Amino acid sequence: MKIYIGADHAGFKLKERLKIFLIKSKYSIIDLGNKKFQKNDDYPIYGYKVAKAVVKNKYSRGILICGSGQGVCITANKVNGIRAALAENIKDAYLARRDDNCNIICLQGRYTSLKKAKIIIKKFLETEFKPLKRYKRRISEIKRLE
C-alpha cells in the first residue's frame, strides 16, 4: 500500500519519525512535505498535496500532521473524494476506517507522542472498511454533496 504523508512545522518532527516506522513496516512512503523544517510554513499546502495524491491513487492512504490536526483535516476534506478524520486515539482510527472508509488520518503534532501515533496509524492502516448497507448509504450521501 502506498502512503502519502505531509506535515507543517508543528508536525514535522513526528512525520520524520513516523516515516522510519512506516518504512520498517514495509509500506511505500511518499513524503509530500515539508521536506525540511520551516517554522513559518502553512499546513494547507501539505494537506492539499496529500489529499490530491490520495484521490489519484484509489488504493493509497494519507497521513497528515499539524499542531492540532484540525487544520490539515479541514484542508484535506475540501478535496472531492477525500474522507479525512482526526484521530486522537486508536478507537477514532478504527471507526474512521471501519464505518466511514476514511482514506486520510490526521494527527496532532503538538499533543501526540510517537508511541501513540504508531498505534493509531497501525490501526488505521490495518482496518478494512465494513461495507454494511448503512455505511455505504452514508458515504453515498457524502459523495452527493461533493
mmCIF file with all atom_site columns, C-alpha atoms in Angstrom:
data_model
loop_
_atom_site.group_PDB
_atom_site.id
_atom_site.type_symbol
_atom_site.label_atom_id
_atom_site.label_alt_id
_atom_site.label_comp_id
_atom_site.label_asym_id
_atom_site.label_entity_id
_atom_site.label_seq_id
_atom_site.pdbx_PDB_ins_code
_atom_site.Cartn_x
_atom_site.Cartn_y
_atom_site.Cartn_z
_atom_site.occupancy
_atom_site.B_iso_or_equiv
_atom_site.pdbx_formal_charge
_atom_site.auth_seq_id
_atom_site.auth_comp_id
_atom_site.auth_asym_id
_atom_site.auth_atom_id
_atom_site.pdbx_PDB_model_num
ATOM 1   C CA . MET A 1 1   ? 0.000   0.000  0.000  1.00 0.00 ? 1   MET A CA 1
ATOM 2   C CA . LYS A 1 2   ? 1.244   3.459  -0.898 1.00 0.00 ? 2   LYS A CA 1
ATOM 3   C CA . ILE A 1 3   ? 1.162   6.016  1.920  1.00 0.00 ? 3   ILE A CA 1
ATOM 4   C CA . TYR A 1 4   ? 1.337   9.755  1.263  1.00 0.00 ? 4   TYR A CA 1
ATOM 5   C CA . ILE A 1 5   ? 2.492   11.779 4.254  1.00 0.00 ? 5   ILE A CA 1
ATOM 6   C CA . GLY A 1 6   ? 2.687   15.502 4.924  1.00 0.00 ? 6   GLY A CA 1
ATOM 7   C CA . ALA A 1 7   ? 3.131   17.919 7.796  1.00 0.00 ? 7   ALA A CA 1
ATOM 8   C CA . ASP A 1 8   ? 3.766   21.534 8.610  1.00 0.00 ? 8   ASP A CA 1
ATOM 9   C CA . HIS A 1 9   ? 6.323   22.783 11.156 1.00 0.00 ? 9   HIS A CA 1
ATOM 10  C CA . ALA A 1 10  ? 4.238   21.610 14.128 1.00 0.00 ? 10  ALA A CA 1
ATOM 11  C CA . GLY A 1 11  ? 4.108   18.061 12.785 1.00 0.00 ? 11  GLY A CA 1
ATOM 12  C CA . PHE A 1 12  ? 7.488   17.885 11.077 1.00 0.00 ? 12  PHE A CA 1
ATOM 13  C CA . LYS A 1 13  ? 9.389   16.042 13.808 1.00 0.00 ? 13  LYS A CA 1
ATOM 14  C CA . LEU A 1 14  ? 6.621   13.451 14.267 1.00 0.00 ? 14  LEU A CA 1
ATOM 15  C CA . LYS A 1 15  ? 6.353   12.986 10.485 1.00 0.00 ? 15  LYS A CA 1
ATOM 16  C CA . GLU A 1 16  ? 10.057  12.264 10.155 1.00 0.00 ? 16  GLU A CA 1
ATOM 17  C CA . ARG A 1 17  ? 9.926   9.671  12.935 1.00 0.00 ? 17  ARG A CA 1
ATOM 18  C CA . LEU A 1 18  ? 6.789   8.052  11.533 1.00 0.00 ? 18  LEU A CA 1
ATOM 19  C CA . LYS A 1 19  ? 8.419   7.695  8.122  1.00 0.00 ? 19  LYS A CA 1
ATOM 20  C CA . ILE A 1 20  ? 11.084  5.468  9.693  1.00 0.00 ? 20  ILE A CA 1
ATOM 21  C CA . PHE A 1 21  ? 8.411   3.363  11.410 1.00 0.00 ? 21  PHE A CA 1
ATOM 22  C CA . LEU A 1 22  ? 6.376   3.015  8.208  1.00 0.00 ? 22  LEU A CA 1
ATOM 23  C CA . ILE A 1 23  ? 9.371   2.069  6.072  1.00 0.00 ? 23  ILE A CA 1
ATOM 24  C CA . LYS A 1 24  ? 10.368  -0.578 8.624  1.00 0.00 ? 24  LYS A CA 1
ATOM 25  C CA . SER A 1 25  ? 6.761   -1.818 8.451  1.00 0.00 ? 25  SER A CA 1
ATOM 26  C CA . LYS A 1 26  ? 7.237   -2.327 4.674  1.00 0.00 ? 26  LYS A CA 1
ATOM 27  C CA . TYR A 1 27  ? 4.975   0.476  3.466  1.00 0.00 ? 27  TYR A CA 1
ATOM 28  C CA . SER A 1 28  ? 5.782   2.538  0.389  1.00 0.00 ? 28  SER A CA 1
ATOM 29  C CA . ILE A 1 29  ? 6.076   6.124  1.644  1.00 0.00 ? 29  ILE A CA 1
ATOM 30  C CA . ILE A 1 30  ? 5.863   9.301  -0.392 1.00 0.00 ? 30  ILE A CA 1
ATOM 31  C CA . ASP A 1 31  ? 6.689   12.435 1.595  1.00 0.00 ? 31  ASP A CA 1
ATOM 32  C CA . LEU A 1 32  ? 4.876   15.443 0.150  1.00 0.00 ? 32  LEU A CA 1
ATOM 33  C CA . GLY A 1 33  ? 6.389   17.927 2.573  1.00 0.00 ? 33  GLY A CA 1
ATOM 34  C CA . ASN A 1 34  ? 7.533   19.786 4.125  1.00 0.00 ? 34  ASN A CA 1
ATOM 35  C CA . LYS A 1 35  ? 10.920  18.261 3.296  1.00 0.00 ? 35  LYS A CA 1
ATOM 36  C CA . LYS A 1 36  ? 12.788  20.455 5.765  1.00 0.00 ? 36  LYS A CA 1
ATOM 37  C CA . PHE A 1 37  ? 11.736  22.213 8.944  1.00 0.00 ? 37  PHE A CA 1
ATOM 38  C CA . GLN A 1 38  ? 10.412  25.730 8.314  1.00 0.00 ? 38  GLN A CA 1
ATOM 39  C CA . LYS A 1 39  ? 8.871   27.358 11.358 1.00 0.00 ? 39  LYS A CA 1
ATOM 40  C CA . ASN A 1 40  ? 6.570   29.620 9.326  1.00 0.00 ? 40  ASN A CA 1
ATOM 41  C CA . ASP A 1 41  ? 5.189   27.163 6.772  1.00 0.00 ? 41  ASP A CA 1
ATOM 42  C CA . ASP A 1 42  ? 1.441   26.691 6.358  1.00 0.00 ? 42  ASP A CA 1
ATOM 43  C CA . TYR A 1 43  ? -0.499  23.433 6.735  1.00 0.00 ? 43  TYR A CA 1
ATOM 44  C CA . PRO A 1 44  ? -2.937  23.951 3.811  1.00 0.00 ? 44  PRO A CA 1
ATOM 45  C CA . ILE A 1 45  ? -0.101  23.370 1.322  1.00 0.00 ? 45  ILE A CA 1
ATOM 46  C CA . TYR A 1 46  ? 0.625   19.877 2.652  1.00 0.00 ? 46  TYR A CA 1
ATOM 47  C CA . GLY A 1 47  ? -2.976  18.974 3.391  1.00 0.00 ? 47  GLY A CA 1
ATOM 48  C CA . TYR A 1 48  ? -3.907  19.724 -0.209 1.00 0.00 ? 48  TYR A CA 1
ATOM 49  C CA . LYS A 1 49  ? -0.907  17.911 -1.726 1.00 0.00 ? 49  LYS A CA 1
ATOM 50  C CA . VAL A 1 50  ? -1.586  14.724 0.223  1.00 0.00 ? 50  VAL A CA 1
ATOM 51  C CA . ALA A 1 51  ? -5.327  14.833 -0.463 1.00 0.00 ? 51  ALA A CA 1
ATOM 52  C CA . LYS A 1 52  ? -4.832  15.264 -4.226 1.00 0.00 ? 52  LYS A CA 1
ATOM 53  C CA . ALA A 1 53  ? -2.341  12.381 -4.301 1.00 0.00 ? 53  ALA A CA 1
ATOM 54  C CA . VAL A 1 54  ? -4.663  10.051 -2.372 1.00 0.00 ? 54  VAL A CA 1
ATOM 55  C CA . VAL A 1 55  ? -7.577  10.829 -4.703 1.00 0.00 ? 55  VAL A CA 1
ATOM 56  C CA . LYS A 1 56  ? -5.427  9.948  -7.726 1.00 0.00 ? 56  LYS A CA 1
ATOM 57  C CA . ASN A 1 57  ? -4.404  6.586  -6.239 1.00 0.00 ? 57  ASN A CA 1
ATOM 58  C CA . LYS A 1 58  ? -7.569  4.815  -5.049 1.00 0.00 ? 58  LYS A CA 1
ATOM 59  C CA . TYR A 1 59  ? -5.739  2.165  -3.018 1.00 0.00 ? 59  TYR A CA 1
ATOM 60  C CA . SER A 1 60  ? -3.457  4.580  -1.183 1.00 0.00 ? 60  SER A CA 1
ATOM 61  C CA . ARG A 1 61  ? -3.880  6.243  2.187  1.00 0.00 ? 61  ARG A CA 1
ATOM 62  C CA . GLY A 1 62  ? -2.714  9.524  3.645  1.00 0.00 ? 62  GLY A CA 1
ATOM 63  C CA . ILE A 1 63  ? -1.276  10.725 6.923  1.00 0.00 ? 63  ILE A CA 1
ATOM 64  C CA . LEU A 1 64  ? -1.362  14.429 7.760  1.00 0.00 ? 64  LEU A CA 1
ATOM 65  C CA . ILE A 1 65  ? 0.029   16.210 10.807 1.00 0.00 ? 65  ILE A CA 1
ATOM 66  C CA . CYS A 1 66  ? -0.226  19.790 12.023 1.00 0.00 ? 66  CYS A CA 1
ATOM 67  C CA . GLY A 1 67  ? -0.348  21.296 15.509 1.00 0.00 ? 67  GLY A CA 1
ATOM 68  C CA . SER A 1 68  ? -3.934  20.384 16.382 1.00 0.00 ? 68  SER A CA 1
ATOM 69  C CA . GLY A 1 69  ? -4.604  18.056 13.450 1.00 0.00 ? 69  GLY A CA 1
ATOM 70  C CA . GLN A 1 70  ? -7.692  20.126 12.681 1.00 0.00 ? 70  GLN A CA 1
ATOM 71  C CA . GLY A 1 71  ? -6.178  22.392 10.035 1.00 0.00 ? 71  GLY A CA 1
ATOM 72  C CA . VAL A 1 72  ? -4.914  19.600 7.804  1.00 0.00 ? 72  VAL A CA 1
ATOM 73  C CA . CYS A 1 73  ? -8.177  17.714 8.312  1.00 0.00 ? 73  CYS A CA 1
ATOM 74  C CA . ILE A 1 74  ? -10.259 20.695 7.192  1.00 0.00 ? 74  ILE A CA 1
ATOM 75  C CA . THR A 1 75  ? -7.981  21.261 4.197  1.00 0.00 ? 75  THR A CA 1
ATOM 76  C CA . ALA A 1 76  ? -7.963  17.628 3.070  1.00 0.00 ? 76  ALA A CA 1
ATOM 77  C CA . ASN A 1 77  ? -11.743 17.393 3.289  1.00 0.00 ? 77  ASN A CA 1
ATOM 78  C CA . LYS A 1 78  ? -12.058 20.221 0.728  1.00 0.00 ? 78  LYS A CA 1
ATOM 79  C CA . VAL A 1 79  ? -10.854 17.773 -1.956 1.00 0.00 ? 79  VAL A CA 1
ATOM 80  C CA . ASN A 1 80  ? -13.633 15.705 -3.548 1.00 0.00 ? 80  ASN A CA 1
ATOM 81  C CA . GLY A 1 81  ? -13.256 12.025 -2.747 1.00 0.00 ? 81  GLY A CA 1
ATOM 82  C CA . ILE A 1 82  ? -11.388 12.561 0.491  1.00 0.00 ? 82  ILE A CA 1
ATOM 83  C CA . ARG A 1 83  ? -12.703 11.447 3.832  1.00 0.00 ? 83  ARG A CA 1
ATOM 84  C CA . ALA A 1 84  ? -10.158 12.649 6.377  1.00 0.00 ? 84  ALA A CA 1
ATOM 85  C CA . ALA A 1 85  ? -10.541 12.097 10.110 1.00 0.00 ? 85  ALA A CA 1
ATOM 86  C CA . LEU A 1 86  ? -8.748  13.452 13.144 1.00 0.00 ? 86  LEU A CA 1
ATOM 87  C CA . ALA A 1 87  ? -7.690  10.574 15.370 1.00 0.00 ? 87  ALA A CA 1
ATOM 88  C CA . GLU A 1 88  ? -6.741  11.228 18.965 1.00 0.00 ? 88  GLU A CA 1
ATOM 89  C CA . ASN A 1 89  ? -6.821  7.535  19.883 1.00 0.00 ? 89  ASN A CA 1
ATOM 90  C CA . ILE A 1 90  ? -6.975  4.023  18.473 1.00 0.00 ? 90  ILE A CA 1
ATOM 91  C CA . LYS A 1 91  ? -10.796 3.910  18.556 1.00 0.00 ? 91  LYS A CA 1
ATOM 92  C CA . ASP A 1 92  ? -11.032 7.054  16.406 1.00 0.00 ? 92  ASP A CA 1
ATOM 93  C CA . ALA A 1 93  ? -8.729  5.466  13.813 1.00 0.00 ? 93  ALA A CA 1
ATOM 94  C CA . TYR A 1 94  ? -10.611 2.174  13.868 1.00 0.00 ? 94  TYR A CA 1
ATOM 95  C CA . LEU A 1 95  ? -14.061 3.716  13.429 1.00 0.00 ? 95  LEU A CA 1
ATOM 96  C CA . ALA A 1 96  ? -12.846 6.153  10.774 1.00 0.00 ? 96  ALA A CA 1
ATOM 97  C CA . ARG A 1 97  ? -11.828 3.192  8.622  1.00 0.00 ? 97  ARG A CA 1
ATOM 98  C CA . ARG A 1 98  ? -14.496 0.634  9.537  1.00 0.00 ? 98  ARG A CA 1
ATOM 99  C CA . ASP A 1 99  ? -17.561 2.858  9.398  1.00 0.00 ? 99  ASP A CA 1
ATOM 100 C CA . ASP A 1 100 ? -16.584 5.795  7.185  1.00 0.00 ? 100 ASP A CA 1
ATOM 101 C CA . ASN A 1 101 ? -13.934 4.325  4.865  1.00 0.00 ? 101 ASN A CA 1
ATOM 102 C CA . CYS A 1 102 ? -11.658 7.284  5.601  1.00 0.00 ? 102 CYS A CA 1
ATOM 103 C CA . ASN A 1 103 ? -8.623  7.496  3.374  1.00 0.00 ? 103 ASN A CA 1
ATOM 104 C CA . ILE A 1 104 ? -6.622  10.073 5.352  1.00 0.00 ? 104 ILE A CA 1
ATOM 105 C CA . ILE A 1 105 ? -5.829  10.116 9.053  1.00 0.00 ? 105 ILE A CA 1
ATOM 106 C CA . CYS A 1 106 ? -4.875  13.391 10.737 1.00 0.00 ? 106 CYS A CA 1
ATOM 107 C CA . LEU A 1 107 ? -2.759  13.659 13.860 1.00 0.00 ? 107 LEU A CA 1
ATOM 108 C CA . GLN A 1 108 ? -1.983  16.345 16.420 1.00 0.00 ? 108 GLN A CA 1
ATOM 109 C CA . GLY A 1 109 ? 1.712   17.130 16.116 1.00 0.00 ? 109 GLY A CA 1
ATOM 110 C CA . ARG A 1 110 ? 1.790   19.056 19.378 1.00 0.00 ? 110 ARG A CA 1
ATOM 111 C CA . TYR A 1 111 ? -0.039  16.515 21.521 1.00 0.00 ? 111 TYR A CA 1
ATOM 112 C CA . THR A 1 112 ? 0.569   13.030 20.100 1.00 0.00 ? 112 THR A CA 1
ATOM 113 C CA . SER A 1 113 ? 3.594   11.030 21.219 1.00 0.00 ? 113 SER A CA 1
ATOM 114 C CA . LEU A 1 114 ? 5.470   8.875  18.740 1.00 0.00 ? 114 LEU A CA 1
ATOM 115 C CA . LYS A 1 115 ? 4.352   5.746  20.582 1.00 0.00 ? 115 LYS A CA 1
ATOM 116 C CA . LYS A 1 116 ? 0.686   6.758  20.434 1.00 0.00 ? 116 LYS A CA 1
ATOM 117 C CA . ALA A 1 117 ? 0.966   7.866  16.797 1.00 0.00 ? 117 ALA A CA 1
ATOM 118 C CA . LYS A 1 118 ? 2.386   4.475  15.797 1.00 0.00 ? 118 LYS A CA 1
ATOM 119 C CA . ILE A 1 119 ? -0.533  2.677  17.454 1.00 0.00 ? 119 ILE A CA 1
ATOM 120 C CA . ILE A 1 120 ? -3.102  4.970  15.811 1.00 0.00 ? 120 ILE A CA 1
ATOM 121 C CA . ILE A 1 121 ? -1.546  4.656  12.360 1.00 0.00 ? 121 ILE A CA 1
ATOM 122 C CA . LYS A 1 122 ? -1.133  0.899  12.610 1.00 0.00 ? 122 LYS A CA 1
ATOM 123 C CA . LYS A 1 123 ? -4.839  0.533  13.440 1.00 0.00 ? 123 LYS A CA 1
ATOM 124 C CA . PHE A 1 124 ? -5.830  2.923  10.640 1.00 0.00 ? 124 PHE A CA 1
ATOM 125 C CA . LEU A 1 125 ? -3.770  1.086  8.024  1.00 0.00 ? 125 LEU A CA 1
ATOM 126 C CA . GLU A 1 126 ? -4.805  -2.407 9.107  1.00 0.00 ? 126 GLU A CA 1
ATOM 127 C CA . THR A 1 127 ? -8.554  -1.789 9.470  1.00 0.00 ? 127 THR A CA 1
ATOM 128 C CA . GLU A 1 128 ? -10.765 -2.565 6.498  1.00 0.00 ? 128 GLU A CA 1
ATOM 129 C CA . PHE A 1 129 ? -13.993 -0.803 5.642  1.00 0.00 ? 129 PHE A CA 1
ATOM 130 C CA . LYS A 1 130 ? -17.035 -2.822 6.711  1.00 0.00 ? 130 LYS A CA 1
ATOM 131 C CA . PRO A 1 131 ? -19.431 -2.428 3.769  1.00 0.00 ? 131 PRO A CA 1
ATOM 132 C CA . LEU A 1 132 ? -22.684 -2.524 5.696  1.00 0.00 ? 132 LEU A CA 1
ATOM 133 C CA . LYS A 1 133 ? -25.670 -1.087 3.882  1.00 0.00 ? 133 LYS A CA 1
ATOM 134 C CA . ARG A 1 134 ? -25.974 1.878  6.260  1.00 0.00 ? 134 ARG A CA 1
ATOM 135 C CA . TYR A 1 135 ? -22.261 2.769  5.974  1.00 0.00 ? 135 TYR A CA 1
ATOM 136 C CA . LYS A 1 136 ? -22.365 2.630  2.178  1.00 0.00 ? 136 LYS A CA 1
ATOM 137 C CA . ARG A 1 137 ? -25.552 4.717  2.124  1.00 0.00 ? 137 ARG A CA 1
ATOM 138 C CA . ARG A 1 138 ? -23.955 7.409  4.290  1.00 0.00 ? 138 ARG A CA 1
ATOM 139 C CA . ILE A 1 139 ? -20.844 7.560  2.141  1.00 0.00 ? 139 ILE A CA 1
ATOM 140 C CA . SER A 1 140 ? -23.053 7.875  -0.950 1.00 0.00 ? 140 SER A CA 1
ATOM 141 C CA . GLU A 1 141 ? -24.847 10.791 0.705  1.00 0.00 ? 141 GLU A CA 1
ATOM 142 C CA . ILE A 1 142 ? -21.492 12.496 1.299  1.00 0.00 ? 142 ILE A CA 1
ATOM 143 C CA . LYS A 1 143 ? -20.491 11.945 -2.335 1.00 0.00 ? 143 LYS A CA 1
ATOM 144 C CA . ARG A 1 144 ? -23.704 13.630 -3.486 1.00 0.00 ? 144 ARG A CA 1
ATOM 145 C CA . LEU A 1 145 ? -22.644 16.738 -1.568 1.00 0.00 ? 145 LEU A CA 1
ATOM 146 C CA . GLU A 1 146 ? -19.339 16.962 -3.423 1.00 0.00 ? 146 GLU A CA 1
#
